[in-house]
PDB file of N, CA and C in Angstrom:
ATOM      1  N   MET A   5      28.483  13.551  -9.215  1.00 72.00           N
ATOM      2  CA  MET A   5      29.211  12.251  -8.555  1.00 72.00           C
ATOM      3  C   MET A   5      30.530  12.124  -8.870  1.00 72.00           C
ATOM      4  N   LEU A   6      31.436  12.093  -7.869  1.00 89.00           N
ATOM      5  CA  LEU A   6      32.742  11.875  -7.912  1.00 89.00           C
ATOM      6  C   LEU A   6      33.135  10.451  -8.002  1.00 89.00           C
ATOM      7  N   ALA A   7      32.931   9.454  -7.121  1.00 94.00           N
ATOM      8  CA  ALA A   7      32.980   8.074  -6.713  1.00 94.00           C
ATOM      9  C   ALA A   7      32.052   7.498  -6.271  1.00 94.00           C
ATOM     10  N   ALA A   8      32.035   6.186  -6.780  1.00 94.00           N
ATOM     11  CA  ALA A   8      31.038   5.224  -6.320  1.00 94.00           C
ATOM     12  C   ALA A   8      31.452   3.760  -6.190  1.00 94.00           C
ATOM     13  N   ALA A   9      30.928   3.187  -5.164  1.00 95.00           N
ATOM     14  CA  ALA A   9      31.530   1.659  -4.971  1.00 95.00           C
ATOM     15  C   ALA A   9      30.512   0.889  -4.487  1.00 95.00           C
ATOM     16  N   VAL A  10      30.127  -0.309  -4.791  1.00 95.00           N
ATOM     17  CA  VAL A  10      28.882  -1.067  -4.541  1.00 95.00           C
ATOM     18  C   VAL A  10      30.045  -2.653  -3.874  1.00 95.00           C
ATOM     19  N   VAL A  11      29.536  -2.749  -2.732  1.00 95.00           N
ATOM     20  CA  VAL A  11      29.868  -4.166  -1.988  1.00 95.00           C
ATOM     21  C   VAL A  11      28.801  -4.991  -1.466  1.00 95.00           C
ATOM     22  N   ALA A  12      28.788  -6.034  -1.239  1.00 92.00           N
ATOM     23  CA  ALA A  12      27.831  -7.046  -0.762  1.00 92.00           C
ATOM     24  C   ALA A  12      27.665  -6.872   0.673  1.00 92.00           C
ATOM     25  N   GLN A  13      26.273  -6.915   1.296  1.00 91.00           N
ATOM     26  CA  GLN A  13      26.089  -6.799   2.641  1.00 91.00           C
ATOM     27  C   GLN A  13      25.394  -8.167   2.983  1.00 91.00           C
ATOM     28  N   PRO A  14      25.415  -8.525   4.319  1.00 89.00           N
ATOM     29  CA  PRO A  14      24.690  -9.875   4.251  1.00 89.00           C
ATOM     30  C   PRO A  14      23.121  -9.306   4.539  1.00 89.00           C
ATOM     31  N   ASP A  15      22.587 -10.302   4.102  1.00 87.00           N
ATOM     32  CA  ASP A  15      20.919 -10.218   4.162  1.00 87.00           C
ATOM     33  C   ASP A  15      20.186 -11.424   4.582  1.00 87.00           C
ATOM     34  N   ALA A  16      19.306 -11.371   5.440  1.00 86.00           N
ATOM     35  CA  ALA A  16      18.652 -12.344   6.042  1.00 86.00           C
ATOM     36  C   ALA A  16      17.918 -13.405   4.848  1.00 86.00           C
ATOM     37  N   LYS A  17      17.292 -12.644   4.370  1.00 88.00           N
ATOM     38  CA  LYS A  17      16.378 -13.518   2.956  1.00 88.00           C
ATOM     39  C   LYS A  17      17.391 -14.082   1.748  1.00 88.00           C
ATOM     40  N   TRP A  18      18.354 -13.349   1.154  1.00 86.00           N
ATOM     41  CA  TRP A  18      19.024 -13.563   0.048  1.00 86.00           C
ATOM     42  C   TRP A  18      20.369 -14.071   0.312  1.00 86.00           C
ATOM     43  N   GLY A  19      20.926 -13.833   1.568  1.00 89.00           N
ATOM     44  CA  GLY A  19      22.155 -14.314   1.723  1.00 89.00           C
ATOM     45  C   GLY A  19      23.223 -13.088   1.726  1.00 89.00           C
ATOM     46  N   GLU A  20      22.991 -12.040   0.329  1.00 90.00           N
ATOM     47  CA  GLU A  20      23.657 -11.041   0.392  1.00 90.00           C
ATOM     48  C   GLU A  20      22.807  -9.918  -0.492  1.00 90.00           C
ATOM     49  N   SER A  21      22.870  -8.850  -0.276  1.00 91.00           N
ATOM     50  CA  SER A  21      22.458  -7.809  -0.959  1.00 91.00           C
ATOM     51  C   SER A  21      23.120  -6.525  -1.442  1.00 91.00           C
ATOM     52  N   PRO A  22      23.236  -6.085  -2.375  1.00 93.00           N
ATOM     53  CA  PRO A  22      24.211  -4.877  -2.818  1.00 93.00           C
ATOM     54  C   PRO A  22      24.073  -3.570  -1.820  1.00 93.00           C
ATOM     55  N   ARG A  23      24.927  -3.162  -1.253  1.00 94.00           N
ATOM     56  CA  ARG A  23      25.027  -1.888  -0.664  1.00 94.00           C
ATOM     57  C   ARG A  23      25.971  -0.740  -1.350  1.00 94.00           C
ATOM     58  N   ALA A  24      25.443   0.447  -1.773  1.00 95.00           N
ATOM     59  CA  ALA A  24      26.145   1.429  -2.383  1.00 95.00           C
ATOM     60  C   ALA A  24      26.800   2.509  -1.574  1.00 95.00           C
ATOM     61  N   TYR A  25      28.155   2.865  -1.924  1.00 96.00           N
ATOM     62  CA  TYR A  25      28.738   4.023  -1.120  1.00 96.00           C
ATOM     63  C   TYR A  25      29.134   5.113  -2.186  1.00 96.00           C
ATOM     64  N   VAL A  26      28.647   6.125  -1.809  1.00 96.00           N
ATOM     65  CA  VAL A  26      28.778   7.244  -2.988  1.00 96.00           C
ATOM     66  C   VAL A  26      29.392   8.678  -2.301  1.00 96.00           C
ATOM     67  N   GLU A  27      30.297   9.027  -3.100  1.00 95.00           N
ATOM     68  CA  GLU A  27      31.004  10.014  -2.810  1.00 95.00           C
ATOM     69  C   GLU A  27      30.806  11.258  -3.962  1.00 95.00           C
ATOM     70  N   LEU A  28      30.111  12.436  -3.479  1.00 93.00           N
ATOM     71  CA  LEU A  28      29.601  13.488  -4.214  1.00 93.00           C
ATOM     72  C   LEU A  28      30.820  14.680  -4.300  1.00 93.00           C
ATOM     73  N   LYS A  29      30.869  15.068  -5.711  1.00 93.00           N
ATOM     74  CA  LYS A  29      31.650  16.396  -5.955  1.00 93.00           C
ATOM     75  C   LYS A  29      31.225  17.222  -5.022  1.00 93.00           C
ATOM     76  N   PRO A  30      32.188  18.308  -4.533  1.00 92.00           N
ATOM     77  CA  PRO A  30      31.647  19.374  -3.882  1.00 92.00           C
ATOM     78  C   PRO A  30      30.843  20.297  -4.454  1.00 92.00           C
ATOM     79  N   GLY A  31      29.662  20.532  -3.670  1.00 92.00           N
ATOM     80  CA  GLY A  31      28.580  21.502  -4.378  1.00 92.00           C
ATOM     81  C   GLY A  31      27.508  20.608  -4.963  1.00 92.00           C
ATOM     82  N   ALA A  32      27.822  19.288  -5.301  1.00 92.00           N
ATOM     83  CA  ALA A  32      26.702  18.526  -5.860  1.00 92.00           C
ATOM     84  C   ALA A  32      25.778  17.985  -4.912  1.00 92.00           C
ATOM     85  N   SER A  33      24.497  17.923  -5.515  1.00 92.00           N
ATOM     86  CA  SER A  33      23.361  17.267  -4.442  1.00 92.00           C
ATOM     87  C   SER A  33      22.687  15.873  -5.206  1.00 92.00           C
ATOM     88  N   ALA A  34      22.547  15.026  -4.484  1.00 92.00           N
ATOM     89  CA  ALA A  34      21.522  13.993  -4.780  1.00 92.00           C
ATOM     90  C   ALA A  34      21.063  13.218  -3.883  1.00 92.00           C
ATOM     91  N   THR A  35      19.950  12.438  -3.996  1.00 93.00           N
ATOM     92  CA  THR A  35      19.304  11.925  -2.920  1.00 93.00           C
ATOM     93  C   THR A  35      19.351  10.471  -3.073  1.00 93.00           C
ATOM     94  N   ALA A  36      19.255   9.595  -2.015  1.00 93.00           N
ATOM     95  CA  ALA A  36      19.396   8.019  -2.156  1.00 93.00           C
ATOM     96  C   ALA A  36      17.983   7.892  -3.026  1.00 93.00           C
ATOM     97  N   GLU A  37      16.982   8.156  -3.050  1.00 94.00           N
ATOM     98  CA  GLU A  37      15.984   7.687  -3.821  1.00 94.00           C
ATOM     99  C   GLU A  37      16.083   8.040  -5.215  1.00 94.00           C
ATOM    100  N   GLU A  38      16.647   9.083  -5.486  1.00 94.00           N
ATOM    101  CA  GLU A  38      17.119   9.552  -6.980  1.00 94.00           C
ATOM    102  C   GLU A  38      17.936   8.427  -7.425  1.00 94.00           C
ATOM    103  N   LEU A  39      18.988   8.175  -6.961  1.00 95.00           N
ATOM    104  CA  LEU A  39      19.994   7.190  -7.415  1.00 95.00           C
ATOM    105  C   LEU A  39      19.666   5.726  -7.531  1.00 95.00           C
ATOM    106  N   ILE A  40      18.669   5.313  -6.360  1.00 94.00           N
ATOM    107  CA  ILE A  40      18.221   4.135  -6.593  1.00 94.00           C
ATOM    108  C   ILE A  40      17.229   4.045  -7.624  1.00 94.00           C
ATOM    109  N   ALA A  41      16.465   4.903  -8.061  1.00 95.00           N
ATOM    110  CA  ALA A  41      15.635   5.086  -9.085  1.00 95.00           C
ATOM    111  C   ALA A  41      16.104   5.017 -10.424  1.00 95.00           C
ATOM    112  N   HIS A  42      17.326   5.736 -10.319  1.00 95.00           N
ATOM    113  CA  HIS A  42      18.276   5.532 -11.555  1.00 95.00           C
ATOM    114  C   HIS A  42      18.724   4.296 -11.996  1.00 95.00           C
ATOM    115  N   CYS A  43      19.180   3.354 -10.587  1.00 95.00           N
ATOM    116  CA  CYS A  43      19.453   2.355 -10.868  1.00 95.00           C
ATOM    117  C   CYS A  43      18.579   1.323 -11.531  1.00 95.00           C
ATOM    118  N   ARG A  44      17.154   1.566 -10.783  1.00 95.00           N
ATOM    119  CA  ARG A  44      16.244   0.806 -11.241  1.00 95.00           C
ATOM    120  C   ARG A  44      15.662   0.674 -12.637  1.00 95.00           C
ATOM    121  N   GLN A  45      16.131   1.732 -13.349  1.00 96.00           N
ATOM    122  CA  GLN A  45      15.736   2.068 -14.914  1.00 96.00           C
ATOM    123  C   GLN A  45      16.937   1.052 -15.791  1.00 96.00           C
ATOM    124  N   HIS A  46      18.356   1.311 -15.139  1.00 96.00           N
ATOM    125  CA  HIS A  46      19.569   0.662 -16.009  1.00 96.00           C
ATOM    126  C   HIS A  46      19.766  -0.580 -15.538  1.00 96.00           C
ATOM    127  N   LEU A  47      19.350  -1.045 -14.318  1.00 94.00           N
ATOM    128  CA  LEU A  47      19.910  -2.618 -13.818  1.00 94.00           C
ATOM    129  C   LEU A  47      18.943  -3.424 -13.623  1.00 94.00           C
ATOM    130  N   ALA A  48      19.246  -4.877 -13.578  1.00 95.00           N
ATOM    131  CA  ALA A  48      18.470  -5.907 -13.017  1.00 95.00           C
ATOM    132  C   ALA A  48      17.985  -5.591 -11.651  1.00 95.00           C
ATOM    133  N   GLY A  49      16.895  -6.088 -11.450  1.00 91.00           N
ATOM    134  CA  GLY A  49      16.121  -5.954  -9.941  1.00 91.00           C
ATOM    135  C   GLY A  49      17.126  -6.443  -8.786  1.00 91.00           C
ATOM    136  N   TYR A  50      17.736  -7.418  -9.067  1.00 90.00           N
ATOM    137  CA  TYR A  50      18.520  -8.152  -8.032  1.00 90.00           C
ATOM    138  C   TYR A  50      20.114  -7.227  -7.991  1.00 90.00           C
ATOM    139  N   LYS A  51      20.462  -6.502  -8.933  1.00 92.00           N
ATOM    140  CA  LYS A  51      21.597  -5.720  -8.887  1.00 92.00           C
ATOM    141  C   LYS A  51      21.208  -4.189  -8.216  1.00 92.00           C
ATOM    142  N   VAL A  52      20.265  -3.821  -8.054  1.00 94.00           N
ATOM    143  CA  VAL A  52      19.902  -2.484  -7.548  1.00 94.00           C
ATOM    144  C   VAL A  52      20.339  -2.635  -6.101  1.00 94.00           C
ATOM    145  N   PRO A  53      21.124  -1.573  -5.473  1.00 94.00           N
ATOM    146  CA  PRO A  53      21.326  -1.360  -4.170  1.00 94.00           C
ATOM    147  C   PRO A  53      20.265  -1.262  -3.332  1.00 94.00           C
ATOM    148  N   ARG A  54      20.485  -1.774  -2.079  1.00 90.00           N
ATOM    149  CA  ARG A  54      18.918  -1.651  -1.435  1.00 90.00           C
ATOM    150  C   ARG A  54      19.120  -0.616  -0.159  1.00 90.00           C
ATOM    151  N   THR A  55      20.532  -0.212   0.001  1.00 90.00           N
ATOM    152  CA  THR A  55      20.767   0.875   0.618  1.00 90.00           C
ATOM    153  C   THR A  55      21.992   1.700   0.032  1.00 90.00           C
ATOM    154  N   LEU A  56      21.816   2.908   0.446  1.00 93.00           N
ATOM    155  CA  LEU A  56      22.870   3.752  -0.072  1.00 93.00           C
ATOM    156  C   LEU A  56      23.501   4.844   0.711  1.00 93.00           C
ATOM    157  N   GLU A  57      24.692   5.091   1.005  1.00 93.00           N
ATOM    158  CA  GLU A  57      25.452   5.769   1.896  1.00 93.00           C
ATOM    159  C   GLU A  57      26.201   6.637   1.495  1.00 93.00           C
ATOM    160  N   PHE A  58      26.057   7.974   1.690  1.00 95.00           N
ATOM    161  CA  PHE A  58      26.818   9.043   1.236  1.00 95.00           C
ATOM    162  C   PHE A  58      28.080   9.328   2.302  1.00 95.00           C
ATOM    163  N   GLY A  59      29.492   9.724   1.490  1.00 93.00           N
ATOM    164  CA  GLY A  59      30.422  10.147   2.439  1.00 93.00           C
ATOM    165  C   GLY A  59      31.787   9.936   1.626  1.00 93.00           C
ATOM    166  N   GLU A  60      32.659  10.126   2.253  1.00 93.00           N
ATOM    167  CA  GLU A  60      34.189   9.957   1.629  1.00 93.00           C
ATOM    168  C   GLU A  60      34.430   8.577   1.691  1.00 93.00           C
ATOM    169  N   LEU A  61      34.735   8.015   0.466  1.00 95.00           N
ATOM    170  CA  LEU A  61      35.526   6.788   0.285  1.00 95.00           C
ATOM    171  C   LEU A  61      36.865   6.394   0.917  1.00 95.00           C
ATOM    172  N   PRO A  62      37.168   5.556   1.331  1.00 95.00           N
ATOM    173  CA  PRO A  62      38.655   5.129   1.848  1.00 95.00           C
ATOM    174  C   PRO A  62      39.087   4.762   0.663  1.00 95.00           C
ATOM    175  N   LYS A  63      40.605   5.513   0.525  1.00 95.00           N
ATOM    176  CA  LYS A  63      41.234   5.228  -0.819  1.00 95.00           C
ATOM    177  C   LYS A  63      42.882   5.044  -0.357  1.00 95.00           C
ATOM    178  N   THR A  64      43.581   4.287  -1.401  1.00 95.00           N
ATOM    179  CA  THR A  64      44.790   4.191  -1.025  1.00 95.00           C
ATOM    180  C   THR A  64      45.907   5.245  -1.604  1.00 95.00           C
ATOM    181  N   SER A  65      46.927   5.518  -1.123  1.00 95.00           N
ATOM    182  CA  SER A  65      47.755   6.737  -1.503  1.00 95.00           C
ATOM    183  C   SER A  65      47.637   6.947  -3.108  1.00 95.00           C
ATOM    184  N   THR A  66      47.244   5.831  -4.068  1.00 95.00           N
ATOM    185  CA  THR A  66      47.238   6.250  -5.121  1.00 95.00           C
ATOM    186  C   THR A  66      45.839   6.542  -5.981  1.00 95.00           C
ATOM    187  N   GLY A  67      45.003   6.375  -4.688  1.00 92.00           N
ATOM    188  CA  GLY A  67      43.464   7.141  -5.355  1.00 92.00           C
ATOM    189  C   GLY A  67      42.608   5.518  -5.413  1.00 92.00           C
ATOM    190  N   LYS A  68      43.274   4.593  -5.124  1.00 95.00           N
ATOM    191  CA  LYS A  68      42.295   3.330  -5.611  1.00 95.00           C
ATOM    192  C   LYS A  68      40.928   3.259  -4.288  1.00 95.00           C
ATOM    193  N   ILE A  69      40.019   2.831  -4.463  1.00 95.00           N
ATOM    194  CA  ILE A  69      38.930   2.640  -3.618  1.00 95.00           C
ATOM    195  C   ILE A  69      39.102   1.356  -2.711  1.00 95.00           C
ATOM    196  N   GLN A  70      39.396   1.380  -1.228  1.00 95.00           N
ATOM    197  CA  GLN A  70      39.792   0.053  -0.724  1.00 95.00           C
ATOM    198  C   GLN A  70      38.401  -0.516  -0.368  1.00 95.00           C
ATOM    199  N   LYS A  71      37.865  -1.402  -1.321  1.00 94.00           N
ATOM    200  CA  LYS A  71      36.677  -1.940  -1.265  1.00 94.00           C
ATOM    201  C   LYS A  71      36.723  -3.078   0.267  1.00 94.00           C
ATOM    202  N   PHE A  72      37.783  -3.468   0.576  1.00 94.00           N
ATOM    203  CA  PHE A  72      37.755  -4.489   1.499  1.00 94.00           C
ATOM    204  C   PHE A  72      37.250  -3.774   2.882  1.00 94.00           C
ATOM    205  N   MET A  73      37.523  -2.288   2.888  1.00 94.00           N
ATOM    206  CA  MET A  73      37.088  -1.471   4.009  1.00 94.00           C
ATOM    207  C   MET A  73      35.527  -1.517   3.933  1.00 94.00           C
ATOM    208  N   LEU A  74      35.308  -0.865   2.757  1.00 94.00           N
ATOM    209  CA  LEU A  74      33.756  -0.856   2.684  1.00 94.00           C
ATOM    210  C   LEU A  74      32.905  -2.211   3.025  1.00 94.00           C
ATOM    211  N   ARG A  75      33.632  -3.391   2.808  1.00 92.00           N
ATOM    212  CA  ARG A  75      32.728  -4.456   3.019  1.00 92.00           C
ATOM    213  C   ARG A  75      32.868  -4.973   4.548  1.00 92.00           C
ATOM    214  N   GLU A  76      33.810  -4.413   5.294  1.00 92.00           N
ATOM    215  CA  GLU A  76      33.703  -4.152   6.729  1.00 92.00           C
ATOM    216  C   GLU A  76      32.557  -3.427   7.298  1.00 92.00           C
ATOM    217  N   ARG A  77      32.692  -2.355   6.960  1.00 89.00           N
ATOM    218  CA  ARG A  77      31.538  -1.307   7.088  1.00 89.00           C
ATOM    219  C   ARG A  77      30.178  -1.990   7.104  1.00 89.00           C
ATOM    220  N   ALA A  78      29.893  -2.580   5.732  1.00 89.00           N
ATOM    221  CA  ALA A  78      28.726  -3.143   5.572  1.00 89.00           C
ATOM    222  C   ALA A  78      28.438  -4.147   6.139  1.00 89.00           C
ATOM    223  N   ARG A  79      29.248  -5.090   6.749  1.00 87.00           N
ATOM    224  CA  ARG A  79      28.875  -6.159   7.906  1.00 87.00           C
ATOM    225  C   ARG A  79      28.558  -5.539   9.119  1.00 87.00           C
ATOM    226  N   SER A  80      29.465  -4.314   9.626  1.00 83.00           N
ATOM    227  CA  SER A  80      29.112  -3.975  10.991  1.00 83.00           C
ATOM    228  C   SER A  80      27.911  -3.267  11.062  1.00 83.00           C
ATOM    229  N   ALA A  81      27.506  -2.648   9.807  1.00 69.00           N
ATOM    230  CA  ALA A  81      26.154  -1.829   9.979  1.00 69.00           C
ATOM    231  C   ALA A  81      25.083  -2.640   9.658  1.00 69.00           C
ATOM    232  N   SER A  82      25.132  -3.878   9.005  1.00 60.00           N
ATOM    233  CA  SER A  82      24.204  -4.770   9.215  1.00 60.00           C
ATOM    234  C   SER A  82      23.778  -5.538  10.602  1.00 60.00           C
ATOM    235  N   ALA A  83      24.919  -5.916  11.024  1.00 60.00           N
ATOM    236  CA  ALA A  83      24.845  -6.182  12.674  1.00 60.00           C
ATOM    237  C   ALA A  83      24.318  -5.335  13.543  1.00 60.00           C
ATOM    238  N   ILE A  84      24.179  -3.836  13.460  1.00 56.00           N
ATOM    239  CA  ILE A  84      23.323  -3.110  14.204  1.00 56.00           C
ATOM    240  C   ILE A  84      22.006  -3.303  13.669  1.00 56.00           C
ATOM    241  N   GLU A  85      21.764  -3.428  12.551  1.00 54.00           N
ATOM    242  CA  GLU A  85      20.190  -3.426  12.147  1.00 54.00           C
ATOM    243  C   GLU A  85      19.708  -4.799  12.777  1.00 54.00           C
TER     244      GLU A  85
END
């Protein structure tokens, strides 16, 4: 894994639930199920991401992850569902 970020997405039951975004190293492979299972072993149940999305993360020119853009993505994705 190269980078990961977790943001809140709207949830009908709980108000908010975690949504993870993962950027993998070139040549690396992982499935959402594997990563969620790993999180279940090491985190409290309410902290485990409900959904996981793979892809390039938006970054600033200095390399910081732009979480506000990920929050916008999570909001628009939950509106579609």
